[in-house]
Tab-separated table of C-alpha atoms in Angstrom:
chain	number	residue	atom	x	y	z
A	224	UNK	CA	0.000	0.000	0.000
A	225	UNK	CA	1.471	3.513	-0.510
A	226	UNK	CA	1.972	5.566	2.075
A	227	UNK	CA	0.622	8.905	0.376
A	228	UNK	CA	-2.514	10.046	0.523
A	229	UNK	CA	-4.518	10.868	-2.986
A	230	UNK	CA	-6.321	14.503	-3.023
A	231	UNK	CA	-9.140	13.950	-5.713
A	232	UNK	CA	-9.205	17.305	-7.613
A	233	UNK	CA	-10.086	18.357	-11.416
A	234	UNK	CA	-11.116	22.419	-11.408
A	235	UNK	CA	-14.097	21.643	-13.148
A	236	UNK	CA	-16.126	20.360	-10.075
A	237	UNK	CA	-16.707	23.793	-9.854
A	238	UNK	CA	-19.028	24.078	-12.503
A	239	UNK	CA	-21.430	22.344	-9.902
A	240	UNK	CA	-23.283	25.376	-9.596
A	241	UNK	CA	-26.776	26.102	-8.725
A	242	UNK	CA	-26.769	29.999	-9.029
A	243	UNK	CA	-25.979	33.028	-7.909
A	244	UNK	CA	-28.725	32.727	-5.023
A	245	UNK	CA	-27.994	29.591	-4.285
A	246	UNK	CA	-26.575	28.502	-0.931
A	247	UNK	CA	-24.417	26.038	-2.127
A	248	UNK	CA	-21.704	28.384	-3.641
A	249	UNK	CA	-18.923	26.888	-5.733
A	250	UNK	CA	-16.837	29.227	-4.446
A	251	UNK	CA	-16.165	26.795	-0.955
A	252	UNK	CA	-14.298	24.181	-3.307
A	253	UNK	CA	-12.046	26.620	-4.898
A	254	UNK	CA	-11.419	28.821	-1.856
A	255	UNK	CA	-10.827	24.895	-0.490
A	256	UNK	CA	-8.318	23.926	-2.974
A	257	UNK	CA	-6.477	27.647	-2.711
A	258	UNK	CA	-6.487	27.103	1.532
A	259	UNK	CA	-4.860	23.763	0.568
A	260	UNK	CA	-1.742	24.867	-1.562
A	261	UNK	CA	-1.573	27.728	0.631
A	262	UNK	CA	-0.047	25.240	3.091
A	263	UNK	CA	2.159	23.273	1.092
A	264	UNK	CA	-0.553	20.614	1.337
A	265	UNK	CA	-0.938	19.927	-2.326
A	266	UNK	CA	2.866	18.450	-2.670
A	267	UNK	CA	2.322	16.148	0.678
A	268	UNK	CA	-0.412	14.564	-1.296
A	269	UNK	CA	-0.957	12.605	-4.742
A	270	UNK	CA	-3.312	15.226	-6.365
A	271	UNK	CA	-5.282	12.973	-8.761
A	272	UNK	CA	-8.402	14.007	-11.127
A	273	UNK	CA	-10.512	11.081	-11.824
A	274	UNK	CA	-12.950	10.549	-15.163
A	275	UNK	CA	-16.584	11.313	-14.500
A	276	UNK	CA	-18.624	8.357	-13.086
A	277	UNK	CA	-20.479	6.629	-17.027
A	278	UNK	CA	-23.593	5.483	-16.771
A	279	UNK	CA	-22.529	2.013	-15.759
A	280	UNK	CA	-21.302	3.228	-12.681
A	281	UNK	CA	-24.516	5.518	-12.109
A	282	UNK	CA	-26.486	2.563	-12.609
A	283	UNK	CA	-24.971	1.103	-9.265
A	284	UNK	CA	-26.977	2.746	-7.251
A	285	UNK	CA	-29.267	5.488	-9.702
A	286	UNK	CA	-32.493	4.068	-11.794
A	287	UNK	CA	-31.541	4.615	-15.303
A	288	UNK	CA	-35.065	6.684	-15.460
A	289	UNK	CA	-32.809	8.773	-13.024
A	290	UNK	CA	-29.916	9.539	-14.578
A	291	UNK	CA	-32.172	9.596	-18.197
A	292	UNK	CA	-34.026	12.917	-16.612
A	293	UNK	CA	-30.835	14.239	-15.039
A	294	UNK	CA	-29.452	14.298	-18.614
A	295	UNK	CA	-32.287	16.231	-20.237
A	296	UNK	CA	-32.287	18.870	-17.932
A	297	UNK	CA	-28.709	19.204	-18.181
A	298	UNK	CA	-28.992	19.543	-22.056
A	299	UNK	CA	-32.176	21.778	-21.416
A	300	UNK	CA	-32.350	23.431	-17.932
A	301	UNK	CA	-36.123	24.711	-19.265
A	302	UNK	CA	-37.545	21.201	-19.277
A	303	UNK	CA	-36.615	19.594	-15.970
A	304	UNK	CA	-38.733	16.562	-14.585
A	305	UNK	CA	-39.990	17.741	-11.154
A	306	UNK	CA	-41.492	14.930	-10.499
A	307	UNK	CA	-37.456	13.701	-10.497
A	308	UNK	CA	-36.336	16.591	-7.930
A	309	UNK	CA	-34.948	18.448	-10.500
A	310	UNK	CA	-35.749	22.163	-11.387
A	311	UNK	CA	-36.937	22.283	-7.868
A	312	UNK	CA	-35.632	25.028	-5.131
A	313	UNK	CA	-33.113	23.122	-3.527
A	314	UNK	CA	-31.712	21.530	-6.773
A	315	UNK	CA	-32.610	23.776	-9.705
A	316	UNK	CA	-31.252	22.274	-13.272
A	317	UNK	CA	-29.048	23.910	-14.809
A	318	UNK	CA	-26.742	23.643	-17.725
A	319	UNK	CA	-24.153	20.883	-18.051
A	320	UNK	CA	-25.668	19.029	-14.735
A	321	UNK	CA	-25.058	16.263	-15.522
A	322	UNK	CA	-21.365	16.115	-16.696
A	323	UNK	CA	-20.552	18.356	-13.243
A	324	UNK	CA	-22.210	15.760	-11.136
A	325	UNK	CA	-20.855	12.875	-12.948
A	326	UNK	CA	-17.636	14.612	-12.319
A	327	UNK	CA	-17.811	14.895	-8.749
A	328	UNK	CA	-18.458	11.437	-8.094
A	329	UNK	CA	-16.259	10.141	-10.603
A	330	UNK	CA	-13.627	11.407	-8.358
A	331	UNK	CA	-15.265	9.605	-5.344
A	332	UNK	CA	-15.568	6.449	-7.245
A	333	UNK	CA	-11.982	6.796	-8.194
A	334	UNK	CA	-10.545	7.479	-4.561
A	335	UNK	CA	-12.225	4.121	-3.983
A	336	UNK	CA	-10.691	2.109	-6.179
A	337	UNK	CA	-7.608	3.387	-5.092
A	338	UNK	CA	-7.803	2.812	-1.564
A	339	UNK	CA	-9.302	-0.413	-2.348
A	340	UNK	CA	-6.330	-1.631	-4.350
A	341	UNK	CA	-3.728	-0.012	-2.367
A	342	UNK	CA	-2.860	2.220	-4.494
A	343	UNK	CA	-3.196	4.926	-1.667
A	344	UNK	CA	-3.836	4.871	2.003
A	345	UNK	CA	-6.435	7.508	2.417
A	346	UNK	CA	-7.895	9.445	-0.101
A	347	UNK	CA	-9.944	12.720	-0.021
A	348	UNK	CA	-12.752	14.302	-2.335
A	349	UNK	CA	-13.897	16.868	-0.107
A	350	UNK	CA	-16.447	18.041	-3.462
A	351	UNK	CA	-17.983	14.851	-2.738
A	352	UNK	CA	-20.264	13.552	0.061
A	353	UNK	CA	-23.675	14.204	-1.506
A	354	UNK	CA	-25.314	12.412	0.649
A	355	UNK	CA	-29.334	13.130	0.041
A	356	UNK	CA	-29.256	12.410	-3.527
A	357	UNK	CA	-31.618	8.927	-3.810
A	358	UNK	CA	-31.913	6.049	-6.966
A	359	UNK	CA	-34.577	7.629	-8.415
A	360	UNK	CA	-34.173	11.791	-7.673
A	361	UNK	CA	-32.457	14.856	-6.309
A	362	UNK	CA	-32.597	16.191	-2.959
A	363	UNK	CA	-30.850	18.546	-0.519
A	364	UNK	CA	-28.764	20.110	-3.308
A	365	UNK	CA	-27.644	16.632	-4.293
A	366	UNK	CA	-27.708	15.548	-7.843
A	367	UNK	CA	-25.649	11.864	-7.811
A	368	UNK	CA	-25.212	10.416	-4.582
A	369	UNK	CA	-20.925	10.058	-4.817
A	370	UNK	CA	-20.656	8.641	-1.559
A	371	UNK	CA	-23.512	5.387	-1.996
A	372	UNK	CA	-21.489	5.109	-5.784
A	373	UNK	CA	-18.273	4.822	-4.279
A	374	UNK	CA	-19.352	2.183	-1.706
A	375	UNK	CA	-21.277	0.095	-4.217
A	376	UNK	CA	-18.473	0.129	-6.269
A	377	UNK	CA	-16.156	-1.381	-3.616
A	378	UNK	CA	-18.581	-3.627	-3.129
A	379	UNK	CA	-18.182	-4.541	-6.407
A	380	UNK	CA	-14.578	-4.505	-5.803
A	381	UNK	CA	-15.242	-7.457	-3.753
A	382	UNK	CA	-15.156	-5.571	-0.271
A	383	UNK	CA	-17.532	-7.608	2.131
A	384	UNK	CA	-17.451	-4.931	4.913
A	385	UNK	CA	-17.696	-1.138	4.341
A	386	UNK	CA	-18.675	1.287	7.184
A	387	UNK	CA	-20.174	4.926	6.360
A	388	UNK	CA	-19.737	7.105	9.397
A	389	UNK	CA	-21.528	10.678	9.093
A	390	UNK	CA	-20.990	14.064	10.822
A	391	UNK	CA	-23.072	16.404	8.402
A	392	UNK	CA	-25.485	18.166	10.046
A	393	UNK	CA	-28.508	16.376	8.104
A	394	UNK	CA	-28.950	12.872	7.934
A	395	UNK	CA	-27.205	10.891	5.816
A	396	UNK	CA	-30.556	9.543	4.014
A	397	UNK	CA	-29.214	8.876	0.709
A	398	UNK	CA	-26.912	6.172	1.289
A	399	UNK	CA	-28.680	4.967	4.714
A	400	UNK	CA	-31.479	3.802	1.644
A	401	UNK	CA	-29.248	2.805	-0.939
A	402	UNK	CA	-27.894	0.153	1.880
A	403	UNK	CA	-30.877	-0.611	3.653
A	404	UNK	CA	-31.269	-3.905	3.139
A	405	UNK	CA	-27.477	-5.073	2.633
A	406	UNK	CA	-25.318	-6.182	5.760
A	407	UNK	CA	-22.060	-5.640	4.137
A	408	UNK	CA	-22.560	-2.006	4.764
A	409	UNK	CA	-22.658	-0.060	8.428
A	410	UNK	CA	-24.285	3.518	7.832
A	411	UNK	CA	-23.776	5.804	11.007
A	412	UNK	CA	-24.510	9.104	10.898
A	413	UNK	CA	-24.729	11.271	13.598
A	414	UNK	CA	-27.012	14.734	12.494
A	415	UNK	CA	-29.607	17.532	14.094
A	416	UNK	CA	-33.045	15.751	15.353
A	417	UNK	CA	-35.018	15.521	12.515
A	418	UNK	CA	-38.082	17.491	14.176
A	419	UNK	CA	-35.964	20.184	13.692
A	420	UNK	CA	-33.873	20.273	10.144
A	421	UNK	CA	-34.104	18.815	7.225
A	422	UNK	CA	-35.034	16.040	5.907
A	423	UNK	CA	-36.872	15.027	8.787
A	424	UNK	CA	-35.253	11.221	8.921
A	425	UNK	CA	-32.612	9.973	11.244
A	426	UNK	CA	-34.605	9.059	13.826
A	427	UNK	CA	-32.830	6.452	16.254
A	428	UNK	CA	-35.605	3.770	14.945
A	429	UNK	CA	-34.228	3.409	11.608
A	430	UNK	CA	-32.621	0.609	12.357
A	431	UNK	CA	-32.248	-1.321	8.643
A	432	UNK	CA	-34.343	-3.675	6.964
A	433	UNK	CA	-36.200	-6.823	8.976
A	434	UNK	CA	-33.812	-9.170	8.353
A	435	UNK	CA	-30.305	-9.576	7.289
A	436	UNK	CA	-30.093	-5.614	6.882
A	437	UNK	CA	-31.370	-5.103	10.400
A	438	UNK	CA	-28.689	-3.393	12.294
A	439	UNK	CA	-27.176	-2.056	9.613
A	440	UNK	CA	-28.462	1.682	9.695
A	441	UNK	CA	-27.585	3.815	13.027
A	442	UNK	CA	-28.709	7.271	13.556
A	443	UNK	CA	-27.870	9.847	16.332
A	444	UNK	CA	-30.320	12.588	16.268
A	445	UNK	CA	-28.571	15.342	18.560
A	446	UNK	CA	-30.650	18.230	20.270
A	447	UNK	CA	-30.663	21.393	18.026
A	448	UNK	CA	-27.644	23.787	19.940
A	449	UNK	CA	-25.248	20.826	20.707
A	450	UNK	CA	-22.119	22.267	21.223
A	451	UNK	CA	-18.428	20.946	20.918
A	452	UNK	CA	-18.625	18.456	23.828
A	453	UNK	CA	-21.772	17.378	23.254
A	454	UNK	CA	-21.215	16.336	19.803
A	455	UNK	CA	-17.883	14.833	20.508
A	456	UNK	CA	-19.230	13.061	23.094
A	457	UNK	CA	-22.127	11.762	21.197
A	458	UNK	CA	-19.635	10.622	18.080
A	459	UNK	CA	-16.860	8.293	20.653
A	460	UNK	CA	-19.777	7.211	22.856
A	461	UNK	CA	-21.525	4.905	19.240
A	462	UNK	CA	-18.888	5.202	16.746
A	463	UNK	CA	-15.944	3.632	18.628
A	464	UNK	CA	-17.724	0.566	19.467
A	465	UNK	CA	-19.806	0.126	16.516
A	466	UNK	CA	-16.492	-0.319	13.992
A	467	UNK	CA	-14.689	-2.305	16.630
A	468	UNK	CA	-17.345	-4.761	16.438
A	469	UNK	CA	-18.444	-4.914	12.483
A	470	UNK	CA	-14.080	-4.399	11.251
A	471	UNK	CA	-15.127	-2.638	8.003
A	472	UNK	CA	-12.514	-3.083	5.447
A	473	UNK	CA	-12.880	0.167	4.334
A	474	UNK	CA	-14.088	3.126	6.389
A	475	UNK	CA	-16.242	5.968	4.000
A	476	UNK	CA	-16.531	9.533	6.262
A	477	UNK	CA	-18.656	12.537	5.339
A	478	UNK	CA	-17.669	15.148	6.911
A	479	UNK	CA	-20.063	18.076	6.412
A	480	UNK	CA	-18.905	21.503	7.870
A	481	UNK	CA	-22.549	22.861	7.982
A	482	UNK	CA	-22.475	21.310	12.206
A	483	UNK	CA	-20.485	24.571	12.774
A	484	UNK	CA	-22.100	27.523	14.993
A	485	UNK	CA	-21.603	29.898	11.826
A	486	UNK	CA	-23.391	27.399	9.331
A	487	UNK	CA	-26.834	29.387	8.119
A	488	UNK	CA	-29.050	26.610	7.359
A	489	UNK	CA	-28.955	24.509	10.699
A	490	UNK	CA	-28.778	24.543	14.512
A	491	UNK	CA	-26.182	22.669	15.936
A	492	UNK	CA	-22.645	24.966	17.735
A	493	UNK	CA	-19.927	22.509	16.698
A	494	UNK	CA	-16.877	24.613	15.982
A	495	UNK	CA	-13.618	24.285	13.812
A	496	UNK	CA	-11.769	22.741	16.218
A	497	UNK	CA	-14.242	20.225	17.356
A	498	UNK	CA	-14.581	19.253	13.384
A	499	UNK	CA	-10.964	19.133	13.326
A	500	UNK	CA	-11.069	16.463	16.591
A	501	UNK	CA	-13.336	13.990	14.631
A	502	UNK	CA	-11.792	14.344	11.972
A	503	UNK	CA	-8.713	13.132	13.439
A	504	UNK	CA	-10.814	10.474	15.103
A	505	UNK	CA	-11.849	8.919	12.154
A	506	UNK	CA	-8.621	9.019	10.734
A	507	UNK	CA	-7.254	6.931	14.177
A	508	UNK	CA	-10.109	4.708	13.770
A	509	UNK	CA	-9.841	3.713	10.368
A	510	UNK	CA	-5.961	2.629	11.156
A	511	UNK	CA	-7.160	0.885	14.079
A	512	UNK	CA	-10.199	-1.250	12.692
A	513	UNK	CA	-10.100	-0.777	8.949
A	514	UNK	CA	-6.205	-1.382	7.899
A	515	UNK	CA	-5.797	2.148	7.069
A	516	UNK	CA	-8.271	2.285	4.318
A	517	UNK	CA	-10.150	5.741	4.614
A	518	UNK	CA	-12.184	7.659	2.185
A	519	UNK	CA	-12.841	11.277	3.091
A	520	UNK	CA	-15.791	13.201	1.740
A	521	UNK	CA	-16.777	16.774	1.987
A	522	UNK	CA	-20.535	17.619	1.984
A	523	UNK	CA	-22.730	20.681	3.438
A	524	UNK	CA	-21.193	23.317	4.511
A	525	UNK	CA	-22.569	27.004	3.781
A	526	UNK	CA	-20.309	29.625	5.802
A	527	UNK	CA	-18.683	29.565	2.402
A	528	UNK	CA	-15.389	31.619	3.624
A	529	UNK	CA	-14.941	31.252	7.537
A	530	UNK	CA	-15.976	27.799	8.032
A	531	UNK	CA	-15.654	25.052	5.224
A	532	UNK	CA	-12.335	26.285	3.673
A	533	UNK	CA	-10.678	25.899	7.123
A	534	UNK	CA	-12.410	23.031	8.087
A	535	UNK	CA	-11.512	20.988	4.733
A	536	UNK	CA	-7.964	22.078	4.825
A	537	UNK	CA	-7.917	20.091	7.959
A	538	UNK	CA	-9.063	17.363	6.611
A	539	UNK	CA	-6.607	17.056	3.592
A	540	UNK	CA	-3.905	17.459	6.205
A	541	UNK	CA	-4.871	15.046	8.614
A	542	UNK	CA	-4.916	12.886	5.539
A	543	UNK	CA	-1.478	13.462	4.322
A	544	UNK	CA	0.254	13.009	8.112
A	545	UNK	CA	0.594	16.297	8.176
A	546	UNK	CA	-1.613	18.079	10.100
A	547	UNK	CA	-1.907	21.579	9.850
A	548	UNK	CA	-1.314	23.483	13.940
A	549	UNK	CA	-4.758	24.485	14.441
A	550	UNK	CA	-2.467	27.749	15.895
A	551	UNK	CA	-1.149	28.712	12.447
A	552	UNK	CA	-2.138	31.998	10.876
A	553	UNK	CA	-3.459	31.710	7.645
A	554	UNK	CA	-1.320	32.738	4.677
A	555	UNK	CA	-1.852	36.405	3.443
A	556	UNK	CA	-2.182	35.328	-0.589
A	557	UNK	CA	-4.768	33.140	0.583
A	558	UNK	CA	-7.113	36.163	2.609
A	559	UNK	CA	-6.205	38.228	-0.394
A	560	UNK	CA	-7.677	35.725	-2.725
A	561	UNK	CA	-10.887	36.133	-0.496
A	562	UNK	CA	-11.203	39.154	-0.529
A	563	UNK	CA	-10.641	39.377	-4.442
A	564	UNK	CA	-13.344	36.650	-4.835
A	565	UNK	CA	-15.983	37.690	-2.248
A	566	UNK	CA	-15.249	41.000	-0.943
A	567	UNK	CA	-15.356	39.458	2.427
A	568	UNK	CA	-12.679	39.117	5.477
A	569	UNK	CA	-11.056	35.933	4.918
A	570	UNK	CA	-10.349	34.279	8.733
A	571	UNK	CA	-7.196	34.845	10.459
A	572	UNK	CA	-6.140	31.236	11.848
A	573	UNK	CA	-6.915	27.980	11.561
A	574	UNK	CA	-8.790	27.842	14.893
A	575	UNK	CA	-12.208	29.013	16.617
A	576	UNK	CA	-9.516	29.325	19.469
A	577	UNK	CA	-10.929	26.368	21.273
A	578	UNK	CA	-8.311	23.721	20.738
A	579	UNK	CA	-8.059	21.293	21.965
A	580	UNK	CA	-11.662	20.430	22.384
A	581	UNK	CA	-12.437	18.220	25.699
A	582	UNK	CA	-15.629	16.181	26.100
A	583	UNK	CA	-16.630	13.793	28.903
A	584	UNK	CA	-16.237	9.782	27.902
A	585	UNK	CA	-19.510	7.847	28.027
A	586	UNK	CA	-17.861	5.330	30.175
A	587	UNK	CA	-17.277	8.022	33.048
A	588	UNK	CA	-21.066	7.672	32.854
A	589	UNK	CA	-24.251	9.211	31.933
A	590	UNK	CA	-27.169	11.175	33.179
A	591	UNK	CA	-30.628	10.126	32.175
A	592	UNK	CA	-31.615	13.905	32.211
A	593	UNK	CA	-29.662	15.169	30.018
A	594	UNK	CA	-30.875	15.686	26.677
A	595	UNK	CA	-27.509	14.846	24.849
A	596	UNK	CA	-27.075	11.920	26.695
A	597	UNK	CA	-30.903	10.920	26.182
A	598	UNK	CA	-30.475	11.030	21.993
A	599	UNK	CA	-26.943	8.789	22.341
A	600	UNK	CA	-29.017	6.211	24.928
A	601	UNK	CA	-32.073	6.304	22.318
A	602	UNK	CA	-29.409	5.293	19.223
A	603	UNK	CA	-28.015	2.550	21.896
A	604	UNK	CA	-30.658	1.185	23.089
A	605	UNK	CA	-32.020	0.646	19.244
A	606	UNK	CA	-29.492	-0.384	17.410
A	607	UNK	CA	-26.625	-2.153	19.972
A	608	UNK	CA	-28.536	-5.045	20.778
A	609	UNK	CA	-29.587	-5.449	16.704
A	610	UNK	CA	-26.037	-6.016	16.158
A	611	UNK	CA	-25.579	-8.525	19.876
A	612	UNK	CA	-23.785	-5.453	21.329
A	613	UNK	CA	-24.544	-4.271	25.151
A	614	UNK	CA	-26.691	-0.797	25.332
């Protein structure tokens, strides 16, 4: 296996754009990308573009139907299927859809392989994680679902255990259906109670299909206004135990920014540094129960210059062994770049100036009380004993 990571990057992911008023702005993945050769980070990593995902590899997990419609509205942005999810609010069509989506999760198809065949250790698309998208529509902003295609495609690889793990602020519901019913893959995904944000799934009781699926799907819906040691506590307290027990192969992480107290379109107060802490978490994990083998997606993420920038950058880093000091003040070219772009303040540091981050273990104990610790004894108590682990 090589010891580099891969950074999955073409320039053309960009071109995933829903508009000018859309939240979603482009501009995250570039500013990204900048952030990242800003610290040297591009030449501690294999920076690799990938072809865009052909309709053979759509068809893994999207209805052909699907990715039919996606097609025609990408040709003619006038004449999107509704009825499809496309030409909707969240995910209006717009020109060359199709090939920008295809794009994005050719890369995350592509890291896959990769990691799969040793080609790399860990590997990063942080344009991926489209998590919402579903076989047969759009949803949440989310054209292709990258994240389900890579999985089904190591499945295909012959990998008989992948785990999903989750930290967006919305539920992962795209690839917790794609995977309902098939044991080889663990989705976890820890998100904002659904009575709260969108899309109103994720509730501890979604469990996986009757049968050999059951057990396979594990959702931690956190309180709206979690903070960092709430949300770190909630992540060691299920995650831990849950891959020490199923040994994934390969361990798939999303790793939204849109948990962070900044983020516009949700409710949880998870800050840079805490992000940073699982990201590094997942990174440990996936060396202790998964041989290394760690694909890292992006996902939400809508405080387009202060938060996900930062907060990616971390990520790449963590991936390459070469973690960025959470201390460090950001490069002037890259603030400059900012304010070129976006006429805003670019951030000062790599830090909310709360590192490091400390949370209280769940095996120091819990309090029934507590709402935090009620949503992680809810996810326990409903999925642990699916899967013959202890509540």
């Amino acid at each position: 296996m090589s010891g580099r990571a891969l950074l999955m990057w073409d320039e053309a992911v960009t071109q995933y754009d829903f508009g000018s008023e859309h939240p979603m702005d482009p501009v995250r993945l570039a500013l990204t990308m900048s952030l990242v050769r800003a610290y040297g980070l591009d030449r501690a990593v294999d920076v690799v573009a990938a072809k865009p995902a052909g309709d053979s590899t759509l068809r893994l997990v999207h209805r052909e139907d699907y990715v039919a419609a996606v097609r025609a509205a990408s040709a003619d942005p006038r004449h999107a299927d509704q009825s499809y999810g496309l030409g909707t609010v969240d995910d209006p069509a717009f020109a060359g859809m199709h090939e920008a989506s295809a794009l994005i999760a050719g890369q995350s198809v592509g890291a896959a392989e990769a990691v799969w065949r040793g080609e790399a250790a860990h590997a990063v698309n942080f344009a991926g994680g489209l998590h919402h998208a579903m076989p047969g529509g759009a949803s949440g902003f989310c054209i292709y679902n990258d994240a389900s295609l890579a999985i089904a495609r190591l499945l295909e690889l012959g990998a008989e255990r992948v785990a999903y793990v989750d930290v967006d602020v919305h539920h992962g519901d795209g690839v917790q259906a794609a995977f309902w019913e098939d044991p080889r893959v663990l989705t976890v995904s820890l998100h904002e109670h659904p009575r709260t944000l969108f899309p109103q799934t994720g509730w501890p009781e979604e469990t996986g299909a009757a049968g050999p699926g059951e057990g396979g799907a594990v959702n931690v819906a956190l309180p709206a206004g979690t903070g960092d040691a709430g949300w770190l506590r909630a992540f060691h307290a299920v995650v831990p135990e849950l891959l020490a027990d199923f040994r994934p192969q390969v361990l798939v992480t999303q790793h939204g920014a849109d948990t962070h107290f900044e983020d516009p379109l949700a409710h949880l107060a998870v800050s840079l540094d805490a992000q940073r802490a699982v990201q590094e978490a997942c990174h440990e994990l996936a060396h202790e129960y998964a041989e290394g083998r760690w694909l890292a997606l992006g996902g939400g993420g809508y405080a387009v210059v202060d938060v996900v920038p930062r907060s990616w950058t971390h990520l790449v880093g963590i991936a390459a062994h070469a973690p960025v000091d959470p201390e460090s003040v950001i490069p002037s070219s890259w603030r400059d770049e900012v304010y070129a772009r976006t006429r805003q303040l670019g951030p000062g540091r790599m830090t909310d100036g709360l590192w490091p981050v400390g949370f209280r273990d769940w095996s120091e104990g819990y309090d029934p009380a507590d709402r935090l610790d009620q949503a992680v004894l809810a996810t326990r108590k409903a999925a642990f004993p699916l899967r013959g682990m202890l509540a």
